[in-house]
């Protein structure tokens, strides 16, 4: 398959970072849109060490239309893995959890 530029939302997370490694190994370019949520990465995290250096990390929120617009520039395909950490605490904040997993993609599709 010809090389593609692929956006992964939540690309700095567990699934996204492993997917990045696999896509890079297959010759694709990878961009990640990730807010580096403190719940997942700890306070003040800038870029996780395990994230491949070839990944074009854009720090931003999938609920931010402008951040999504920038991240989608010249992209061929999108994997959506951004999600709020599903801890008991996050579950008490159902609206925020729902917005990360559903409004984010709606923001992409409406572009
Ligand atoms: N880990 C598993 O074993 C597993 C299994 C099945 C399905 N999944 C699904 O895969 C997806 C990703 O899981 P994971 O384990 O990689 O989660 P994770 O918590 O490791 O990664 C999620 C990433 O999303 C980012 N994020 C959170 N809210 C965001 C927002 N509003 N905008 C941008 N980035 C945001 C976080 O900073 C984090 O880097 C989830 O939907 C999960 O349900 C995971």
XYZ file of N, CA and C and ligand atoms in Angstrom:
377
model
N 0.850 -1.187 0.000
C 0.000 0.000 0.000
C 0.893 1.248 0.000
N 0.510 2.255 -0.783
C 1.286 3.491 -0.835
C 1.276 4.160 0.528
N 2.329 4.917 0.800
C 2.440 5.597 2.092
C 1.315 6.610 2.272
N 0.725 6.603 3.431
C -0.366 7.533 3.758
C 0.037 8.380 4.948
N -0.619 9.518 5.065
C -0.469 10.315 6.288
C -1.698 10.031 7.141
N -1.450 9.550 8.340
C -2.550 9.051 9.169
C -2.594 9.805 10.491
N -3.788 10.264 10.830
C -3.996 10.953 12.105
C -4.551 9.966 13.131
N -3.949 9.973 14.314
C -4.480 9.168 15.419
C -4.862 10.121 16.536
N -6.148 10.197 16.856
C -6.540 10.981 18.034
C -6.271 10.114 19.258
N -5.775 10.737 20.320
C -5.343 9.934 21.469
C -4.090 9.147 21.122
N -3.310 9.684 20.190
C -2.136 8.964 19.662
C -1.009 8.789 20.654
N -1.055 9.524 21.774
C -0.011 9.356 22.786
C -0.425 8.343 23.855
N -1.597 7.776 23.697
C -2.080 6.796 24.670
C -1.559 5.393 24.380
N -2.061 4.445 25.115
C -1.573 3.062 25.028
C -1.784 2.478 23.628
N -3.027 2.462 23.186
C -3.331 1.872 21.878
C -2.711 2.731 20.763
N -2.885 4.066 20.881
C -2.413 4.959 19.827
C -0.915 4.880 19.605
N -0.141 4.779 20.685
C 1.321 4.752 20.518
C 1.780 3.429 19.899
N 1.113 2.337 20.267
C 1.472 1.055 19.641
C 1.058 1.040 18.175
N -0.115 1.602 17.888
C -0.556 1.690 16.492
C 0.426 2.542 15.687
N 0.916 3.631 16.284
C 1.905 4.487 15.612
C 3.129 3.668 15.208
N 3.653 2.882 16.143
C 4.843 2.069 15.843
C 4.588 1.169 14.634
N 3.404 0.568 14.635
C 3.061 -0.375 13.548
C 2.932 0.355 12.209
N 2.282 1.511 12.223
C 2.083 2.260 10.974
C 3.419 2.795 10.444
N 4.280 3.287 11.358
C 5.596 3.778 10.941
C 6.416 2.640 10.327
N 6.331 1.469 10.948
C 7.080 0.314 10.441
C 6.608 -0.073 9.046
N 5.344 0.257 8.725
C 4.801 -0.050 7.391
C 4.997 1.112 6.416
N 5.744 2.133 6.840
C 6.105 3.208 5.917
C 5.142 4.372 5.858
N 4.189 4.440 6.793
C 3.243 5.557 6.794
C 3.777 6.706 7.650
N 3.208 7.894 7.398
C 3.494 9.048 8.258
C 2.390 9.123 9.298
N 2.769 9.446 10.525
C 1.778 9.461 11.604
C 1.756 10.815 12.292
N 0.546 11.329 12.439
C 0.326 12.536 13.242
C -0.575 12.118 14.404
N -0.313 12.680 15.566
C -1.152 12.381 16.729
C -1.754 13.677 17.256
N -3.043 13.640 17.533
C -3.694 14.754 18.234
C -4.065 14.233 19.615
N -3.428 14.798 20.632
C -3.627 14.282 21.987
C -3.494 15.448 22.974
N -4.389 15.513 23.923
C -4.336 16.617 24.900
C -3.391 16.292 26.057
N -2.754 15.122 26.026
C -1.847 14.687 27.108
C -2.536 14.853 28.462
N -3.701 14.248 28.538
C -4.516 14.331 29.746
C -3.705 13.991 30.996
N -3.732 14.861 32.016
C -2.988 14.583 33.257
C -3.420 13.279 33.912
N -4.665 12.891 33.721
C -5.142 11.638 34.318
C -4.399 10.432 33.748
N -3.972 10.551 32.488
C -3.288 9.441 31.829
C -1.768 9.611 31.907
N -1.282 10.835 31.697
C 0.155 11.074 31.514
C 0.838 11.724 32.707
N 0.052 12.156 33.694
C 0.631 12.862 34.827
C 0.682 14.358 34.543
N 0.738 15.124 35.602
C 0.718 16.580 35.450
C 1.993 17.063 34.753
N 1.847 17.998 33.845
C 2.998 18.652 33.217
C 3.699 17.840 32.149
N 3.110 16.726 31.743
C 3.744 15.899 30.703
C 3.785 16.684 29.387
N 4.929 16.644 28.705
C 5.014 17.326 27.413
C 4.940 16.313 26.264
N 5.758 15.268 26.335
C 5.721 14.231 25.301
C 6.207 12.928 25.926
N 5.394 11.896 25.881
C 5.823 10.636 26.513
C 7.058 10.069 25.805
N 7.992 9.528 26.592
C 9.239 9.011 26.011
C 8.995 7.838 25.074
N 7.932 7.061 25.360
C 7.699 5.870 24.538
C 7.129 6.195 23.162
N 6.689 7.449 22.960
C 6.102 7.811 21.670
C 7.224 7.990 20.643
N 7.123 7.269 19.536
C 8.186 7.323 18.521
C 8.466 8.767 18.099
N 9.752 9.086 17.928
C 10.113 10.479 17.637
C 9.601 10.920 16.268
N 9.321 9.947 15.394
C 8.813 10.291 14.049
C 7.354 10.753 14.085
N 6.677 10.525 15.192
C 5.266 10.917 15.272
C 5.173 12.431 15.416
N 4.380 13.038 14.529
C 4.128 14.480 14.587
C 3.025 14.702 15.630
N 3.460 14.996 16.860
C 2.491 15.158 17.952
C 1.961 16.589 17.986
N 0.648 16.710 17.867
C 0.012 18.015 18.044
C -0.774 17.942 19.342
N -0.388 18.767 20.295
C -1.070 18.746 21.591
C -2.331 19.585 21.472
N -3.473 18.923 21.622
C -4.743 19.624 21.507
C -5.886 18.692 21.841
N -7.057 19.270 21.912
C -8.233 18.543 22.370
C -9.166 18.247 21.190
N -9.679 17.036 21.120
C -10.569 16.687 20.005
C -11.892 17.457 20.053
N -12.156 18.125 21.199
C -13.384 18.923 21.278
C -13.155 20.343 20.774
N -11.906 20.641 20.395
C -11.543 21.968 19.914
C -11.529 21.933 18.377
N -12.511 22.558 17.784
C -12.691 22.489 16.336
C -11.433 22.941 15.568
N -10.779 24.004 16.036
C -9.606 24.532 15.343
C -8.423 23.542 15.441
N -8.263 22.939 16.607
C -7.189 21.944 16.773
C -7.425 20.762 15.837
N -8.680 20.359 15.713
C -9.009 19.231 14.822
C -8.768 19.624 13.367
N -9.145 20.848 13.021
C -8.956 21.309 11.640
C -7.458 21.273 11.275
N -6.612 21.766 12.197
C -5.161 21.761 11.942
C -4.639 20.329 11.820
N -5.120 19.475 12.701
C -4.614 18.092 12.716
C -5.029 17.326 11.460
N -6.162 17.715 10.878
C -6.668 16.991 9.703
C -6.007 17.424 8.396
N -5.182 18.455 8.461
C -4.583 18.992 7.232
C -3.788 17.902 6.499
N -4.135 17.671 5.240
C -3.413 16.732 4.357
C -3.353 15.307 4.909
N -4.404 14.931 5.621
C -4.453 13.588 6.209
C -5.312 12.654 5.343
N -4.881 11.396 5.207
C -5.614 10.436 4.373
C -6.594 9.584 5.172
N -6.288 9.379 6.446
C -7.145 8.486 7.239
C -7.024 8.865 8.711
N -8.059 8.533 9.472
C -8.094 8.882 10.897
C -8.443 7.646 11.730
N -7.674 7.435 12.800
C -8.064 6.480 13.842
C -8.439 7.305 15.074
N -9.590 7.048 15.641
C -10.052 7.837 16.787
C -9.940 7.019 18.076
N -8.897 7.352 18.881
C -8.691 6.645 20.148
C -8.666 7.578 21.341
N -8.918 8.879 21.120
C -8.961 9.804 22.259
C -10.142 9.423 23.132
N -9.864 9.290 24.364
C -10.960 9.030 25.294
C -10.533 9.486 26.674
N -11.507 9.927 27.406
C -11.256 10.264 28.792
C -11.066 8.986 29.568
N -10.156 9.062 30.504
C -9.849 7.890 31.312
C -11.123 7.409 32.000
N -11.477 6.150 31.813
C -12.752 5.642 32.323
C -12.635 5.139 33.752
N -12.106 5.996 34.617
C -12.054 5.638 36.033
C -13.426 5.888 36.639
N -13.588 5.444 37.873
C -14.845 5.728 38.552
C -15.098 7.221 38.595
N -13.986 7.989 38.768
C -14.129 9.433 38.854
C -14.633 9.991 37.514
N -14.034 9.508 36.416
C -14.440 10.006 35.106
C -15.888 9.627 34.823
N -16.289 8.466 35.335
C -17.652 8.030 35.073
C -18.677 8.943 35.750
N -18.248 9.622 36.821
C -19.179 10.547 37.456
C -19.294 11.814 36.625
N -18.349 12.000 35.673
C -18.398 13.150 34.792
C -18.790 12.668 33.400
N -19.964 12.116 33.313
C -20.387 11.448 32.095
C -20.398 12.367 30.883
N -20.825 13.619 31.057
C -20.919 14.521 29.914
C -19.558 14.779 29.283
N -18.525 14.937 30.123
C -17.191 15.198 29.594
C -16.666 13.956 28.871
N -16.909 12.789 29.448
C -16.483 11.543 28.812
C -17.156 11.396 27.448
N -18.447 11.662 27.417
C -19.191 11.522 26.166
C -18.678 12.510 25.117
N -18.370 13.752 25.544
C -17.916 14.752 24.574
C -16.582 14.349 23.949
N -15.665 13.741 24.734
C -14.360 13.350 24.178
C -14.505 12.253 23.144
N -15.446 11.347 23.378
C -15.516 10.188 22.498
C -16.503 10.372 21.344
N -17.461 11.280 21.486
C -18.420 11.447 20.398
C -18.361 12.823 19.751
N -18.303 13.898 20.526
C -18.286 15.223 19.917
C -16.995 15.450 19.160
N -15.882 14.881 19.630
C -14.612 15.021 18.928
C -14.748 14.557 17.494
N -15.164 13.298 17.294
C -15.306 12.831 15.919
C -16.342 13.610 15.126
N -17.431 14.028 15.757
C -18.434 14.810 15.023
C -17.791 16.076 14.481
N -16.898 16.648 15.309
C -16.171 17.849 14.914
C -15.342 17.563 13.654
N -14.724 16.363 13.591
C -13.933 15.986 12.404
C -14.832 15.831 11.188
N -15.911 15.085 11.371
C -16.734 14.720 10.204
C -17.418 15.936 9.590
N -17.669 16.966 10.412
C -18.360 18.150 9.908
C -17.431 19.098 9.168
N -16.146 18.846 9.270
C -15.159 19.758 8.727
C -15.426 20.066 7.254
N -6.332 -0.455 26.322
C -7.100 -1.482 26.011
O -6.835 -2.641 26.390
C -8.335 -1.292 25.160
C -9.075 -2.409 24.774
C -10.178 -2.241 23.970
C -10.550 -0.960 23.562
N -9.830 0.099 23.942
C -10.272 1.420 23.496
O -9.227 2.081 22.776
C -9.301 3.486 23.035
C -7.950 3.984 23.565
O -7.608 3.259 24.721
P -6.188 3.434 25.420
O -5.999 2.275 26.320
O -5.143 3.743 24.401
O -6.466 4.728 26.330
P -5.382 5.714 26.963
O -6.057 6.343 28.134
O -4.054 5.071 27.153
O -5.192 6.797 25.799
C -6.177 7.748 25.496
C -5.459 8.997 25.031
O -6.463 9.967 24.705
C -5.984 11.229 25.153
N -7.172 12.076 25.326
C -8.126 12.009 26.280
N -9.072 12.931 26.086
C -8.676 13.621 24.972
C -9.229 14.720 24.279
N -10.389 15.299 24.675
N -8.584 15.188 23.177
C -7.409 14.618 22.775
N -6.843 13.570 23.409
C -7.467 13.076 24.488
C -5.238 10.954 26.444
O -4.311 11.987 26.757
C -4.555 9.630 26.101
O -3.246 9.844 25.573
C -10.448 3.697 24.037
O -11.606 4.080 23.335
C -10.614 2.336 24.664
O -11.923 2.123 25.112
C -8.715 -0.026 24.733
